[in-house]
Amino acid sequence: GGGGGGGATGGGGADGGGDVVRAMPTLDVEAMHVPGKAAAGLQARVQEVASFLDTHPLADRPEELREAVAAMQEKEALIEAAQAAARELKDAKSLILREELRQMDRVLARQAAVGPDGMITAKGRVASGITAGHELVLAELVLDGALGGMSDEQLVAALSCFVTQEKP
C-alpha cells in the first residue's frame, strides 16, 4: 500500500469543519515496516478517534468549536490562576503563623518560661499545668511565693480573678 500523506479519514464539509480530522494522517503500518499488533491497534484507535471527531456535533461548526476550545483554555487558565492564588495564600498564612510563633517564643523567653537554649524551665512546666487564664502570671505568683502568706479566703479571692469563662 501507499504511504499515508495527508489522507482524509472521513473529513468535514467544505467549510473547514473537518480541519482537525484532516490533520490526522492515515498511517500505512505495513509500508512503514512497523512490526507487531500494537501498531495495528494504535491505527485502529486513530480511526476510532477520527470517526468520533467526524460525528461530533461541532465537526461541521468550526467557529463554535474554536469558541469552545477558547473557553476551555480560558477555564484552564483561570483554574491555574486560582491554584496559584491558593498557594500564595497558604504561603502568606505560613509567614503569619511563623511570625506569631516567633512572638510567642519571645514572650516565653522574656517570662523565663523557656531558657536561652529553648528548653522549658520550671516556671514553664508549672504554667503548662495551669488550665485557667494567664498561666504565666499564675506560675510566677506560685514560684515567687506571693500566694504563700495568704489565708484561704484571700487565696480564693485572688485566684478568682484568674478564672475565665470561655465564650462559645
mmCIF file of C-alpha atoms in Angstrom:
data_model
loop_
_atom_site.group_PDB
_atom_site.id
_atom_site.type_symbol
_atom_site.label_atom_id
_atom_site.label_comp_id
_atom_site.label_asym_id
_atom_site.label_seq_id
_atom_site.Cartn_x
_atom_site.Cartn_y
_atom_site.Cartn_z
ATOM 1 C CA GLY A 1 0.000 0.000 0.000
ATOM 2 C CA GLY A 2 0.985 3.613 -0.375
ATOM 3 C CA GLY A 3 2.262 5.911 2.365
ATOM 4 C CA GLY A 4 -0.214 7.950 4.328
ATOM 5 C CA GLY A 5 0.340 11.569 3.466
ATOM 6 C CA GLY A 6 -2.461 13.921 4.323
ATOM 7 C CA GLY A 7 -5.106 11.300 3.582
ATOM 8 C CA ALA A 8 -8.575 12.101 4.797
ATOM 9 C CA THR A 9 -10.204 9.966 7.392
ATOM 10 C CA GLY A 10 -13.691 10.938 6.529
ATOM 11 C CA GLY A 11 -13.474 14.650 6.753
ATOM 12 C CA GLY A 12 -15.664 17.592 7.292
ATOM 13 C CA GLY A 13 -17.518 19.811 4.938
ATOM 14 C CA ALA A 14 -16.177 22.356 2.525
ATOM 15 C CA ASP A 15 -16.471 24.981 5.259
ATOM 16 C CA GLY A 16 -13.396 23.620 7.062
ATOM 17 C CA GLY A 17 -15.278 21.777 9.795
ATOM 18 C CA GLY A 18 -13.080 18.710 9.411
ATOM 19 C CA ASP A 19 -9.773 20.535 9.880
ATOM 20 C CA VAL A 20 -8.964 18.517 12.987
ATOM 21 C CA VAL A 21 -9.825 15.240 11.301
ATOM 22 C CA ARG A 22 -7.904 16.045 8.112
ATOM 23 C CA ALA A 23 -4.879 16.915 10.230
ATOM 24 C CA MET A 24 -4.699 13.278 11.347
ATOM 25 C CA PRO A 25 -2.988 11.323 8.560
ATOM 26 C CA THR A 26 -3.850 7.754 7.777
ATOM 27 C CA LEU A 27 -0.808 5.684 8.597
ATOM 28 C CA ASP A 28 0.156 2.694 6.498
ATOM 29 C CA VAL A 29 1.746 0.498 9.144
ATOM 30 C CA GLU A 30 2.913 -2.113 6.625
ATOM 31 C CA ALA A 31 4.653 0.442 4.391
ATOM 32 C CA MET A 32 6.358 1.883 7.461
ATOM 33 C CA HIS A 33 7.572 -1.642 8.409
ATOM 34 C CA VAL A 34 6.314 -1.312 11.969
ATOM 35 C CA PRO A 35 6.172 -4.790 13.496
ATOM 36 C CA GLY A 36 3.646 -6.158 15.922
ATOM 37 C CA LYS A 37 -0.007 -5.948 16.751
ATOM 38 C CA ALA A 38 0.433 -2.821 18.846
ATOM 39 C CA ALA A 39 0.900 -0.630 15.775
ATOM 40 C CA ALA A 40 -2.252 -2.035 14.206
ATOM 41 C CA GLY A 41 -4.105 -1.420 17.465
ATOM 42 C CA LEU A 42 -2.917 2.156 17.522
ATOM 43 C CA GLN A 43 -4.032 2.634 13.918
ATOM 44 C CA ALA A 44 -7.464 1.277 14.855
ATOM 45 C CA ARG A 45 -7.604 3.697 17.793
ATOM 46 C CA VAL A 46 -6.702 6.599 15.461
ATOM 47 C CA GLN A 47 -9.572 5.548 13.207
ATOM 48 C CA GLU A 48 -11.950 5.432 16.202
ATOM 49 C CA VAL A 49 -10.937 8.932 17.248
ATOM 50 C CA ALA A 50 -11.254 10.198 13.674
ATOM 51 C CA SER A 51 -14.717 8.671 13.417
ATOM 52 C CA PHE A 52 -15.713 10.256 16.723
ATOM 53 C CA LEU A 53 -14.456 13.634 15.543
ATOM 54 C CA ASP A 54 -16.360 13.282 12.252
ATOM 55 C CA THR A 55 -19.626 12.586 14.063
ATOM 56 C CA HIS A 56 -19.175 15.129 16.850
ATOM 57 C CA PRO A 57 -21.876 17.832 16.889
ATOM 58 C CA LEU A 58 -19.236 20.553 16.463
ATOM 59 C CA ALA A 59 -17.498 18.881 13.500
ATOM 60 C CA ASP A 60 -19.463 20.944 10.981
ATOM 61 C CA ARG A 61 -19.396 24.146 13.039
ATOM 62 C CA PRO A 62 -15.745 25.243 13.200
ATOM 63 C CA GLU A 63 -16.467 28.644 14.724
ATOM 64 C CA GLU A 64 -18.359 27.082 17.645
ATOM 65 C CA LEU A 65 -15.548 24.554 18.020
ATOM 66 C CA ARG A 66 -12.959 27.338 18.205
ATOM 67 C CA GLU A 67 -15.109 29.168 20.769
ATOM 68 C CA ALA A 68 -15.482 26.006 22.854
ATOM 69 C CA VAL A 69 -11.728 25.384 22.723
ATOM 70 C CA ALA A 70 -11.044 29.017 23.661
ATOM 71 C CA ALA A 71 -13.493 28.758 26.570
ATOM 72 C CA MET A 72 -11.806 25.567 27.775
ATOM 73 C CA GLN A 73 -8.387 27.224 27.546
ATOM 74 C CA GLU A 74 -9.688 30.246 29.462
ATOM 75 C CA LYS A 75 -11.152 27.938 32.104
ATOM 76 C CA GLU A 76 -7.815 26.131 32.450
ATOM 77 C CA ALA A 77 -6.020 29.479 32.788
ATOM 78 C CA LEU A 78 -8.488 30.538 35.490
ATOM 79 C CA ILE A 79 -8.027 27.244 37.321
ATOM 80 C CA GLU A 80 -4.241 27.691 37.217
ATOM 81 C CA ALA A 81 -4.591 31.278 38.453
ATOM 82 C CA ALA A 82 -6.858 30.132 41.299
ATOM 83 C CA GLN A 83 -4.376 27.418 42.270
ATOM 84 C CA ALA A 84 -1.524 29.953 42.212
ATOM 85 C CA ALA A 85 -3.571 32.311 44.399
ATOM 86 C CA ALA A 86 -4.294 29.452 46.816
ATOM 87 C CA ARG A 87 -0.572 28.680 47.019
ATOM 88 C CA GLU A 88 0.203 32.354 47.688
ATOM 89 C CA LEU A 89 -2.455 32.457 50.415
ATOM 90 C CA LYS A 90 -1.023 29.341 52.021
ATOM 91 C CA ASP A 91 2.479 30.853 51.920
ATOM 92 C CA ALA A 92 1.187 34.116 53.420
ATOM 93 C CA LYS A 93 -0.603 32.234 56.219
ATOM 94 C CA SER A 94 2.564 30.284 56.873
ATOM 95 C CA LEU A 95 4.539 33.534 57.196
ATOM 96 C CA ILE A 96 1.938 34.957 59.575
ATOM 97 C CA LEU A 97 1.967 31.816 61.704
ATOM 98 C CA ARG A 98 5.768 31.810 61.716
ATOM 99 C CA GLU A 99 5.798 35.424 62.906
ATOM 100 C CA GLU A 100 3.205 34.667 65.615
ATOM 101 C CA LEU A 101 5.318 31.713 66.742
ATOM 102 C CA ARG A 102 8.409 33.954 66.960
ATOM 103 C CA GLN A 103 6.430 36.462 69.049
ATOM 104 C CA MET A 104 5.207 33.708 71.368
ATOM 105 C CA ASP A 105 8.756 32.439 71.672
ATOM 106 C CA ARG A 106 9.947 35.928 72.686
ATOM 107 C CA VAL A 107 7.187 36.241 75.312
ATOM 108 C CA LEU A 108 8.044 32.845 76.772
ATOM 109 C CA ALA A 109 11.737 33.754 76.861
ATOM 110 C CA ARG A 110 11.014 37.169 78.469
ATOM 111 C CA GLN A 111 8.841 35.495 81.098
ATOM 112 C CA ALA A 112 11.554 32.872 81.710
ATOM 113 C CA ALA A 113 9.213 30.029 80.733
ATOM 114 C CA VAL A 114 11.916 28.798 78.364
ATOM 115 C CA GLY A 115 15.641 29.058 78.810
ATOM 116 C CA PRO A 116 18.171 30.502 76.344
ATOM 117 C CA ASP A 117 18.639 27.017 74.930
ATOM 118 C CA GLY A 118 14.897 26.751 74.168
ATOM 119 C CA MET A 119 14.255 24.205 76.898
ATOM 120 C CA ILE A 120 11.198 24.586 79.151
ATOM 121 C CA THR A 121 12.076 25.871 82.621
ATOM 122 C CA ALA A 122 10.367 25.011 85.928
ATOM 123 C CA LYS A 123 8.203 28.099 85.504
ATOM 124 C CA GLY A 124 7.203 26.891 82.036
ATOM 125 C CA ARG A 125 6.297 23.470 83.394
ATOM 126 C CA VAL A 126 4.137 24.998 86.138
ATOM 127 C CA ALA A 127 2.464 27.310 83.604
ATOM 128 C CA SER A 128 1.737 24.391 81.278
ATOM 129 C CA GLY A 129 -0.091 22.605 84.090
ATOM 130 C CA ILE A 130 -2.432 25.521 84.752
ATOM 131 C CA THR A 131 -5.693 25.435 82.831
ATOM 132 C CA ALA A 132 -7.055 28.831 83.839
ATOM 133 C CA GLY A 133 -6.282 32.059 82.017
ATOM 134 C CA HIS A 134 -2.975 33.899 82.485
ATOM 135 C CA GLU A 135 -0.882 30.792 83.020
ATOM 136 C CA LEU A 136 2.458 32.622 83.090
ATOM 137 C CA VAL A 137 1.276 35.186 85.662
ATOM 138 C CA LEU A 138 -0.105 32.458 87.917
ATOM 139 C CA ALA A 139 3.082 30.397 87.567
ATOM 140 C CA GLU A 140 5.134 33.443 88.546
ATOM 141 C CA LEU A 141 2.921 34.088 91.592
ATOM 142 C CA VAL A 142 3.260 30.457 92.691
ATOM 143 C CA LEU A 143 7.018 30.242 92.157
ATOM 144 C CA ASP A 144 7.719 33.645 93.763
ATOM 145 C CA GLY A 145 5.743 32.596 96.848
ATOM 146 C CA ALA A 146 3.354 35.539 96.544
ATOM 147 C CA LEU A 147 0.402 33.317 97.414
ATOM 148 C CA GLY A 148 2.077 31.632 100.381
ATOM 149 C CA GLY A 149 1.210 34.122 103.126
ATOM 150 C CA MET A 150 -2.474 34.394 102.274
ATOM 151 C CA SER A 151 -5.380 32.977 104.222
ATOM 152 C CA ASP A 152 -7.721 30.578 102.489
ATOM 153 C CA GLU A 153 -10.257 33.321 101.900
ATOM 154 C CA GLN A 154 -7.639 35.682 100.472
ATOM 155 C CA LEU A 155 -6.257 32.932 98.264
ATOM 156 C CA VAL A 156 -9.711 32.104 96.874
ATOM 157 C CA ALA A 157 -10.409 35.803 96.262
ATOM 158 C CA ALA A 158 -7.056 36.317 94.497
ATOM 159 C CA LEU A 159 -7.354 33.209 92.335
ATOM 160 C CA SER A 160 -10.952 34.007 91.393
ATOM 161 C CA CYS A 161 -9.567 36.935 89.398
ATOM 162 C CA PHE A 162 -7.928 34.449 87.049
ATOM 163 C CA VAL A 163 -10.966 32.286 86.400
ATOM 164 C CA THR A 164 -12.288 32.968 82.912
ATOM 165 C CA GLN A 165 -15.355 31.717 81.182
ATOM 166 C CA GLU A 166 -14.859 30.685 77.559
ATOM 167 C CA LYS A 167 -17.296 32.182 75.114
ATOM 168 C CA PRO A 168 -18.904 29.680 72.724
#
